[in-house]
GROMACS .gro file of C-alpha atoms in nm:
model
  381
    1MET     CA    1  -6.416   0.279   5.316
    2ALA     CA    2  -6.600   0.197   5.048
    3ALA     CA    3  -6.517  -0.191   4.855
    4ARG     CA    4  -6.276  -0.124   4.571
    5TRP     CA    5  -6.396  -0.159   4.211
    6VAL     CA    6  -6.185  -0.315   3.939
    7LEU     CA    7  -6.232  -0.175   3.588
    8SER     CA    8  -6.129  -0.421   3.325
    9PRO     CA    9  -5.942  -0.389   3.094
   10SER     CA   10  -6.034  -0.282   2.711
   11ARG     CA   11  -5.808  -0.483   2.533
   12TYR     CA   12  -6.069  -0.608   2.288
   13TRP     CA   13  -6.132  -0.300   2.081
   14MET     CA   14  -6.044  -0.363   1.677
   15THR     CA   15  -5.744  -0.140   1.623
   16ARG     CA   16  -5.633  -0.053   1.294
   17PHE     CA   17  -5.260  -0.005   1.337
   18LEU     CA   18  -5.109  -0.161   1.015
   19SER     CA   19  -5.043  -0.553   1.096
   20PRO     CA   20  -4.696  -0.655   0.931
   21ALA     CA   21  -4.923  -0.871   0.691
   22GLU     CA   22  -5.119  -0.511   0.593
   23LEU     CA   23  -4.750  -0.389   0.560
   24ARG     CA   24  -4.657  -0.690   0.325
   25ARG     CA   25  -4.980  -0.620   0.104
   26THR     CA   26  -4.928  -0.270   0.021
   27GLY     CA   27  -4.539  -0.291  -0.024
   28CYS     CA   28  -4.446  -0.133   0.302
   29LEU     CA   29  -4.184  -0.345   0.373
   30ARG     CA   30  -4.049  -0.472   0.090
   31VAL     CA   31  -3.726  -0.326  -0.029
   32ARG     CA   32  -3.774   0.027  -0.215
   33CYS     CA   33  -3.457   0.026  -0.418
   34THR     CA   34  -3.428   0.251  -0.703
   35ALA     CA   35  -3.277   0.109  -0.996
   36VAL     CA   36  -2.949   0.261  -1.117
   37ALA     CA   37  -2.995   0.402  -1.468
   38MET     CA   38  -2.711   0.317  -1.693
   39THR     CA   39  -2.648   0.543  -1.977
   40THR     CA   40  -2.401   0.523  -2.235
   41ALA     CA   41  -2.245   0.815  -2.392
   42PRO     CA   42  -2.216   0.799  -2.736
   43VAL     CA   43  -1.882   0.660  -2.853
   44VAL     CA   44  -1.635   0.865  -3.098
   45ALA     CA   45  -1.360   0.727  -3.246
   46LYS     CA   46  -1.142   0.721  -3.569
   47ILE     CA   47  -1.129   0.404  -3.727
   48PRO     CA   48  -0.787   0.327  -3.812
   49ARG     CA   49  -0.673   0.268  -4.189
   50GLY     CA   50  -0.537  -0.077  -4.245
   51SER     CA   51  -0.653  -0.384  -4.354
   52GLN     CA   52  -1.003  -0.536  -4.341
   53LYS     CA   53  -0.822  -0.793  -4.073
   54GLU     CA   54  -0.666  -0.516  -3.849
   55ARG     CA   55  -0.996  -0.358  -3.826
   56GLN     CA   56  -1.183  -0.631  -3.741
   57GLU     CA   57  -0.930  -0.756  -3.464
   58GLU     CA   58  -0.988  -0.349  -3.338
   59ASN     CA   59  -1.347  -0.390  -3.353
   60LYS     CA   60  -1.304  -0.705  -3.188
   61ARG     CA   61  -1.083  -0.503  -2.872
   62ARG     CA   62  -1.329  -0.237  -2.833
   63GLY     CA   63  -1.588  -0.469  -2.784
   64GLY     CA   64  -1.415  -0.642  -2.544
   65VAL     CA   65  -1.354  -0.325  -2.318
   66LEU     CA   66  -1.707  -0.188  -2.376
   67TRP     CA   67  -1.852  -0.585  -2.289
   68ALA     CA   68  -1.619  -0.541  -1.937
   69ALA     CA   69  -1.749  -0.234  -1.846
   70PHE     CA   70  -2.096  -0.348  -1.894
   71ALA     CA   71  -2.011  -0.658  -1.683
   72LEU     CA   72  -1.880  -0.414  -1.430
   73SER     CA   73  -2.198  -0.208  -1.414
   74LEU     CA   74  -2.417  -0.466  -1.379
   75PHE     CA   75  -2.187  -0.705  -1.078
   76GLY     CA   76  -2.198  -0.338  -0.920
   77GLN     CA   77  -2.565  -0.305  -0.918
   78GLN     CA   78  -2.610  -0.665  -0.855
   79GLU     CA   79  -2.397  -0.537  -0.552
   80GLN     CA   80  -2.606  -0.266  -0.407
   81LYS     CA   81  -2.917  -0.430  -0.423
   82ASP     CA   82  -2.814  -0.770  -0.254
   83GLU     CA   83  -2.690  -0.523   0.020
   84VAL     CA   84  -3.050  -0.354   0.025
   85GLN     CA   85  -3.177  -0.703   0.054
   86GLU     CA   86  -2.961  -0.759   0.318
   87LYS     CA   87  -3.041  -0.502   0.560
   88HIS     CA   88  -3.431  -0.509   0.463
   89ASP     CA   89  -3.421  -0.900   0.539
   90GLU     CA   90  -3.235  -0.834   0.886
   91MET     CA   91  -3.509  -0.524   0.985
   92VAL     CA   92  -3.776  -0.762   0.929
   93LEU     CA   93  -3.589  -1.026   1.168
   94LEU     CA   94  -3.557  -0.746   1.405
   95LEU     CA   95  -3.957  -0.648   1.392
   96LYS     CA   96  -3.996  -1.051   1.464
   97LYS     CA   97  -3.789  -1.022   1.754
   98ALA     CA   98  -3.927  -0.729   1.922
   99LYS     CA   99  -4.295  -0.908   1.833
  100LEU     CA  100  -4.132  -1.234   1.998
  101SER     CA  101  -3.982  -1.019   2.312
  102ILE     CA  102  -4.314  -0.816   2.398
  103TYR     CA  103  -4.503  -1.176   2.397
  104ARG     CA  104  -4.251  -1.275   2.643
  105GLY     CA  105  -4.249  -0.961   2.839
  106ASN     CA  106  -3.898  -0.886   2.765
  107MET     CA  107  -3.968  -0.497   2.699
  108GLU     CA  108  -3.605  -0.400   2.727
  109ASP     CA  109  -3.508  -0.649   2.477
  110ALA     CA  110  -3.843  -0.550   2.250
  111THR     CA  111  -3.710  -0.171   2.265
  112ASP     CA  112  -3.366  -0.217   2.149
  113PHE     CA  113  -3.446  -0.461   1.838
  114LEU     CA  114  -3.718  -0.193   1.747
  115HIS     CA  115  -3.439   0.101   1.817
  116LYS     CA  116  -3.213  -0.119   1.553
  117ALA     CA  117  -3.517  -0.188   1.308
  118VAL     CA  118  -3.596   0.191   1.258
  119VAL     CA  119  -3.233   0.272   1.212
  120LEU     CA  120  -3.240   0.006   0.912
  121ALA     CA  121  -3.584   0.161   0.837
  122HIS     CA  122  -3.405   0.502   0.767
  123GLN     CA  123  -3.132   0.407   0.598
  124LEU     CA  124  -3.336   0.197   0.323
  125GLN     CA  125  -3.572   0.541   0.309
  126ASP     CA  126  -3.861   0.299   0.347
  127GLN     CA  127  -4.111   0.544   0.477
  128ALA     CA  128  -4.403   0.349   0.577
  129ALA     CA  129  -4.128   0.050   0.755
  130ILE     CA  130  -4.033   0.375   0.952
  131ILE     CA  131  -4.408   0.452   1.039
  132TYR     CA  132  -4.470   0.103   1.117
  133THR     CA  133  -4.160   0.100   1.354
  134TYR     CA  134  -4.229   0.436   1.471
  135ILE     CA  135  -4.586   0.310   1.586
  136GLN     CA  136  -4.476  -0.007   1.768
  137MET     CA  137  -4.211   0.152   1.932
  138ALA     CA  138  -4.510   0.447   2.028
  139ASN     CA  139  -4.755   0.178   2.204
  140LEU     CA  140  -4.415   0.000   2.331
  141ALA     CA  141  -4.323   0.312   2.524
  142PHE     CA  142  -4.715   0.387   2.603
  143VAL     CA  143  -4.795   0.029   2.765
  144ARG     CA  144  -4.460   0.074   3.022
  145GLY     CA  145  -4.587   0.441   3.132
  146GLN     CA  146  -4.312   0.602   2.922
  147LEU     CA  147  -4.580   0.862   2.823
  148ASP     CA  148  -4.325   1.144   2.711
  149SER     CA  149  -4.168   0.896   2.475
  150ALA     CA  150  -4.468   0.771   2.358
  151GLU     CA  151  -4.585   1.084   2.313
  152LYS     CA  152  -4.306   1.212   2.050
  153LEU     CA  153  -4.311   0.876   1.901
  154PHE     CA  154  -4.725   0.871   1.813
  155LYS     CA  155  -4.605   1.243   1.669
  156ALA     CA  156  -4.309   1.137   1.479
  157ALA     CA  157  -4.531   0.865   1.303
  158MET     CA  158  -4.861   1.074   1.274
  159SER     CA  159  -4.603   1.344   1.104
  160PHE     CA  160  -4.463   1.086   0.847
  161MET     CA  161  -4.829   0.950   0.764
  162LEU     CA  162  -4.975   1.299   0.701
  163SER     CA  163  -4.672   1.398   0.499
  164GLY     CA  164  -4.678   1.087   0.289
  165GLY     CA  165  -5.089   1.213   0.230
  166THR     CA  166  -5.272   1.015   0.446
  167ALA     CA  167  -5.593   1.228   0.547
  168GLN     CA  168  -5.649   1.381   0.867
  169ASP     CA  169  -5.958   1.152   0.947
  170ASP     CA  170  -5.803   0.834   0.834
  171ASN     CA  171  -5.851   0.610   1.152
  172ALA     CA  172  -5.521   0.546   1.237
  173ILE     CA  173  -5.442   0.890   1.288
  174ILE     CA  174  -5.748   0.917   1.496
  175GLU     CA  175  -5.611   0.621   1.663
  176MET     CA  176  -5.282   0.780   1.774
  177SER     CA  177  -5.464   1.090   1.830
  178LEU     CA  178  -5.668   0.902   2.135
  179LYS     CA  179  -5.384   0.780   2.226
  180LEU     CA  180  -5.239   1.085   2.220
  181ALA     CA  181  -5.510   1.238   2.461
  182THR     CA  182  -5.501   0.939   2.688
  183ILE     CA  183  -5.160   1.071   2.781
  184TYR     CA  184  -5.265   1.412   2.841
  185ALA     CA  185  -5.494   1.276   3.058
  186GLU     CA  186  -5.232   1.086   3.242
  187GLN     CA  187  -4.983   1.417   3.277
  188ASN     CA  188  -5.321   1.600   3.404
  189LYS     CA  189  -5.280   1.852   3.104
  190LYS     CA  190  -5.701   1.893   3.084
  191GLU     CA  191  -5.753   2.095   2.820
  192LEU     CA  192  -5.518   1.941   2.580
  193ALA     CA  193  -5.686   1.580   2.696
  194GLU     CA  194  -6.039   1.716   2.638
  195HIS     CA  195  -5.938   1.894   2.282
  196GLY     CA  196  -5.769   1.532   2.220
  197PHE     CA  197  -6.083   1.328   2.251
  198ARG     CA  198  -6.328   1.586   2.095
  199PHE     CA  199  -6.121   1.590   1.791
  200CYS     CA  200  -6.143   1.202   1.767
  201LEU     CA  201  -6.535   1.219   1.844
  202ASP     CA  202  -6.664   1.479   1.576
  203SER     CA  203  -6.391   1.340   1.301
  204LEU     CA  204  -6.533   0.967   1.367
  205GLU     CA  205  -6.889   1.102   1.368
  206ALA     CA  206  -6.865   1.297   1.083
  207LYS     CA  207  -6.728   0.996   0.872
  208LEU     CA  208  -6.966   0.748   0.968
  209LYS     CA  209  -7.252   1.035   0.896
  210GLN     CA  210  -7.082   1.063   0.518
  211LEU     CA  211  -7.025   0.662   0.506
  212CYS     CA  212  -7.371   0.587   0.590
  213LYS     CA  213  -7.519   0.899   0.381
  214GLN     CA  214  -7.809   0.730   0.113
  215PRO     CA  215  -7.794   0.839  -0.194
  216PRO     CA  216  -8.099   0.906  -0.375
  217GLY     CA  217  -8.288   0.595  -0.458
  218LYS     CA  218  -8.310   0.402  -0.789
  219GLU     CA  219  -8.625   0.271  -0.890
  220VAL     CA  220  -8.558  -0.102  -1.017
  221ALA     CA  221  -8.835  -0.337  -1.117
  222GLY     CA  222  -9.077  -0.134  -0.994
  223GLU     CA  223  -8.932  -0.072  -0.643
  224VAL     CA  224  -8.713   0.219  -0.533
  225THR     CA  225  -8.388   0.047  -0.366
  226GLY     CA  226  -8.120   0.290  -0.188
  227HIS     CA  227  -7.742   0.234  -0.199
  228VAL     CA  228  -7.576  -0.077  -0.058
  229LEU     CA  229  -7.224  -0.094   0.119
  230THR     CA  230  -6.977  -0.291  -0.067
  231GLY     CA  231  -6.797  -0.542   0.143
  232GLU     CA  232  -6.483  -0.302   0.183
  233GLU     CA  233  -6.721   0.007   0.317
  234GLU     CA  234  -6.867  -0.213   0.563
  235ASP     CA  235  -6.545  -0.316   0.677
  236LEU     CA  236  -6.472   0.045   0.713
  237ARG     CA  237  -6.809   0.149   0.893
  238LYS     CA  238  -6.765  -0.121   1.167
  239GLU     CA  239  -6.383  -0.035   1.191
  240THR     CA  240  -6.483   0.345   1.246
  241ARG     CA  241  -6.797   0.266   1.447
  242LEU     CA  242  -6.556   0.006   1.702
  243LEU     CA  243  -6.305   0.280   1.691
  244LEU     CA  244  -6.567   0.571   1.798
  245GLY     CA  245  -6.694   0.299   2.093
  246LEU     CA  246  -6.354   0.306   2.187
  247CYS     CA  247  -6.337   0.695   2.200
  248LEU     CA  248  -6.626   0.695   2.393
  249ASP     CA  249  -6.540   0.408   2.656
  250SER     CA  250  -6.221   0.613   2.697
  251ARG     CA  251  -6.358   0.947   2.792
  252ALA     CA  252  -6.563   0.771   2.999
  253ARG     CA  253  -6.284   0.646   3.223
  254TYR     CA  254  -6.160   1.005   3.197
  255ARG     CA  255  -6.428   1.175   3.338
  256MET     CA  256  -6.476   0.906   3.608
  257SER     CA  257  -6.138   1.055   3.691
  258PHE     CA  258  -6.338   1.349   3.780
  259ARG     CA  259  -6.596   1.189   3.911
  260GLN     CA  260  -6.855   1.333   3.618
  261LEU     CA  261  -7.043   1.043   3.692
  262ASP     CA  262  -7.383   1.164   3.490
  263GLN     CA  263  -7.113   1.222   3.150
  264ALA     CA  264  -6.924   0.873   3.226
  265GLU     CA  265  -7.252   0.751   3.226
  266THR     CA  266  -7.398   0.867   2.884
  267ASP     CA  267  -7.060   0.800   2.735
  268TYR     CA  268  -7.032   0.404   2.860
  269ARG     CA  269  -7.391   0.346   2.759
  270SER     CA  270  -7.299   0.463   2.379
  271ALA     CA  271  -6.987   0.243   2.425
  272LEU     CA  272  -7.220  -0.012   2.533
  273ASP     CA  273  -7.491   0.007   2.249
  274ILE     CA  274  -7.213   0.054   1.986
  275CYS     CA  275  -6.994  -0.260   2.053
  276ALA     CA  276  -7.311  -0.496   2.174
  277GLN     CA  277  -7.423  -0.422   1.804
  278GLU     CA  278  -7.106  -0.451   1.614
  279GLN     CA  279  -6.922  -0.742   1.867
  280GLY     CA  280  -7.238  -0.917   2.022
  281GLU     CA  281  -7.409  -0.933   2.343
  282ALA     CA  282  -7.174  -1.202   2.518
  283HIS     CA  283  -6.820  -1.012   2.360
  284PRO     CA  284  -6.570  -0.971   2.608
  285GLN     CA  285  -6.555  -0.642   2.550
  286THR     CA  286  -6.931  -0.578   2.575
  287LEU     CA  287  -6.888  -0.745   2.885
  288VAL     CA  288  -6.628  -0.470   3.054
  289LEU     CA  289  -6.814  -0.194   2.944
  290MET     CA  290  -7.200  -0.376   3.139
  291SER     CA  291  -6.953  -0.434   3.441
  292ASP     CA  292  -6.809  -0.073   3.418
  293LEU     CA  293  -7.139   0.135   3.336
  294ALA     CA  294  -7.260  -0.073   3.679
  295THR     CA  295  -6.990   0.053   3.841
  296VAL     CA  296  -7.101   0.422   3.752
  297LEU     CA  297  -7.454   0.358   3.840
  298ASP     CA  298  -7.364   0.175   4.162
  299LEU     CA  299  -7.134   0.469   4.216
  300GLN     CA  300  -7.453   0.703   4.205
  301GLY     CA  301  -7.588   0.479   4.449
  302ARG     CA  302  -7.822   0.361   4.147
  303TYR     CA  303  -7.760  -0.043   4.340
  304ASP     CA  304  -8.074  -0.230   4.222
  305GLU     CA  305  -7.970  -0.079   3.852
  306ALA     CA  306  -7.630  -0.189   3.882
  307LEU     CA  307  -7.707  -0.520   4.014
  308VAL     CA  308  -7.923  -0.630   3.705
  309LEU     CA  309  -7.657  -0.491   3.464
  310VAL     CA  310  -7.352  -0.685   3.634
  311GLN     CA  311  -7.559  -0.964   3.739
  312LYS     CA  312  -7.601  -0.996   3.329
  313ALA     CA  313  -7.233  -0.960   3.254
  314VAL     CA  314  -7.177  -1.226   3.480
  315ASP     CA  315  -7.418  -1.466   3.372
  316LEU     CA  316  -7.315  -1.411   2.959
  317GLY     CA  317  -6.962  -1.428   3.119
  318ARG     CA  318  -7.003  -1.762   3.252
  319LEU     CA  319  -7.190  -1.901   2.900
  320ALA     CA  320  -6.873  -1.749   2.670
  321ARG     CA  321  -6.614  -1.877   2.941
  322ASN     CA  322  -6.479  -1.535   2.977
  323GLU     CA  323  -6.120  -1.490   3.063
  324ASP     CA  324  -6.197  -1.155   3.259
  325GLN     CA  325  -6.466  -1.391   3.453
  326HIS     CA  326  -6.295  -1.312   3.777
  327VAL     CA  327  -6.334  -0.926   3.768
  328LEU     CA  328  -6.683  -0.918   3.672
  329LEU     CA  329  -6.731  -1.194   3.936
  330SER     CA  330  -6.581  -0.904   4.190
  331ASN     CA  331  -6.771  -0.573   4.055
  332LEU     CA  332  -7.063  -0.793   4.138
  333ALA     CA  333  -6.952  -0.877   4.499
  334GLY     CA  334  -6.892  -0.480   4.549
  335VAL     CA  335  -7.279  -0.414   4.445
  336LEU     CA  336  -7.380  -0.659   4.679
  337LEU     CA  337  -7.150  -0.544   4.947
  338HIS     CA  338  -7.303  -0.191   4.901
  339MET     CA  339  -7.692  -0.338   4.945
  340GLY     CA  340  -7.594  -0.528   5.270
  341ARG     CA  341  -7.626  -0.856   5.127
  342TYR     CA  342  -7.339  -0.982   5.297
  343GLU     CA  343  -7.338  -1.336   5.274
  344GLU     CA  344  -7.359  -1.357   4.889
  345ALA     CA  345  -7.118  -1.104   4.850
  346GLU     CA  346  -6.884  -1.265   5.052
  347ARG     CA  347  -6.946  -1.601   4.897
  348ILE     CA  348  -6.909  -1.428   4.533
  349TYR     CA  349  -6.565  -1.263   4.646
  350LYS     CA  350  -6.403  -1.590   4.737
  351GLU     CA  351  -6.503  -1.766   4.363
  352ALA     CA  352  -6.349  -1.437   4.227
  353MET     CA  353  -6.063  -1.453   4.458
  354PHE     CA  354  -6.006  -1.818   4.342
  355GLN     CA  355  -6.048  -1.751   3.987
  356ALA     CA  356  -5.799  -1.422   4.007
  357LYS     CA  357  -5.541  -1.717   4.168
  358GLN     CA  358  -5.608  -1.950   3.879
  359VAL     CA  359  -5.496  -1.665   3.629
  360GLY     CA  360  -5.219  -1.542   3.826
  361ASP     CA  361  -5.397  -1.212   3.818
  362GLN     CA  362  -5.218  -1.054   4.148
  363ALA     CA  363  -5.370  -0.707   4.082
  364THR     CA  364  -5.727  -0.819   4.113
  365GLN     CA  365  -5.606  -1.074   4.398
  366ASP     CA  366  -5.491  -0.766   4.592
  367GLN     CA  367  -5.801  -0.514   4.557
  368ILE     CA  368  -6.066  -0.819   4.657
  369GLN     CA  369  -5.842  -0.879   4.919
  370GLU     CA  370  -5.926  -0.493   5.064
  371SER     CA  371  -6.293  -0.581   4.970
  372LEU     CA  372  -6.307  -0.880   5.173
  373GLU     CA  373  -6.157  -0.681   5.487
  374GLU     CA  374  -6.432  -0.391   5.422
  375LEU     CA  375  -6.666  -0.676   5.397
  376MET     CA  376  -6.549  -0.813   5.742
  377ARG     CA  377  -6.592  -0.468   5.951
  378ARG     CA  378  -6.913  -0.413   5.789
  379LYS     CA  379  -7.078  -0.724   5.937
  380GLN     CA  380  -6.883  -0.635   6.299
  381LYS     CA  381  -7.084  -0.343   6.294
   0.00000   0.00000   0.00000
């Protein structure tokens, strides 16, 4: 029995799902109420004959009736606005409660709050709020393993976005497509999963090529200058490239499940290059990718290469006080175990176990315990 590897969680990639702040900036969570137009038809009335005083009194009476009708109309309109505002405030409060429930780990309460919020979003006919809530519901179902529900909710959110004019290669659409591909991979729907990964990668690569395409240079003060990205363009380029890294990381994990080690290695190396360039060599996600690439090299029997890579991840993690350091240590110990360096492996496994207990990572503790038992069996041979 081989020592178990611990694949680190990929929770450090940047994502583009709209946050409440982004939605507020774009007006998506504002009340969208259409003011009721007040149209007054021309009043045709016979002016009664009589004294000037009688006509003045009649005009006052008519003016009073018209003013009362106008005041009632204004009151009704204000009452309608107040009702819409009340629903909007209730919806925002429900979304805040859902977020707090997720933070506290109360997933059932979060689901209930989101269901109530989406009902209000539909009543308000606020399409952006509907999209935002569907995405939150889909993400929650996804992490809870409710894959069928997550699939339907992601598709519903994408349908609303596309019908509202969102481009098919928008990063939010691609990120949801990636999650759908991951769902199909979990459901063993191989053809759909591979098609999904391919769509995401092709779309992002084409988008990056277009973003980075240099127009013909212009001569300024005797020097030829090329196109310089604006701040907004640079943000989009970085976001798109990081999303490409996330896609490569996800496909590498998928390929690992089929023991397609050469292909997984290629994807991991590309993802690692992107993450190191865009977020830095000591970024937590860069360290995750170093460790996961070392996993592939170890499974290929390339122990020396694996050791160099995972040792580098551990050293950088110590300096950066990486919160997943126990995972990196466990994987370092795994390489040493496979190389037959049992004393070093045991020492590092125990260090990893101590840190895993400190952070309350029971799953990693269980895997380290299994590896320690394997180490003891090997030493006794």
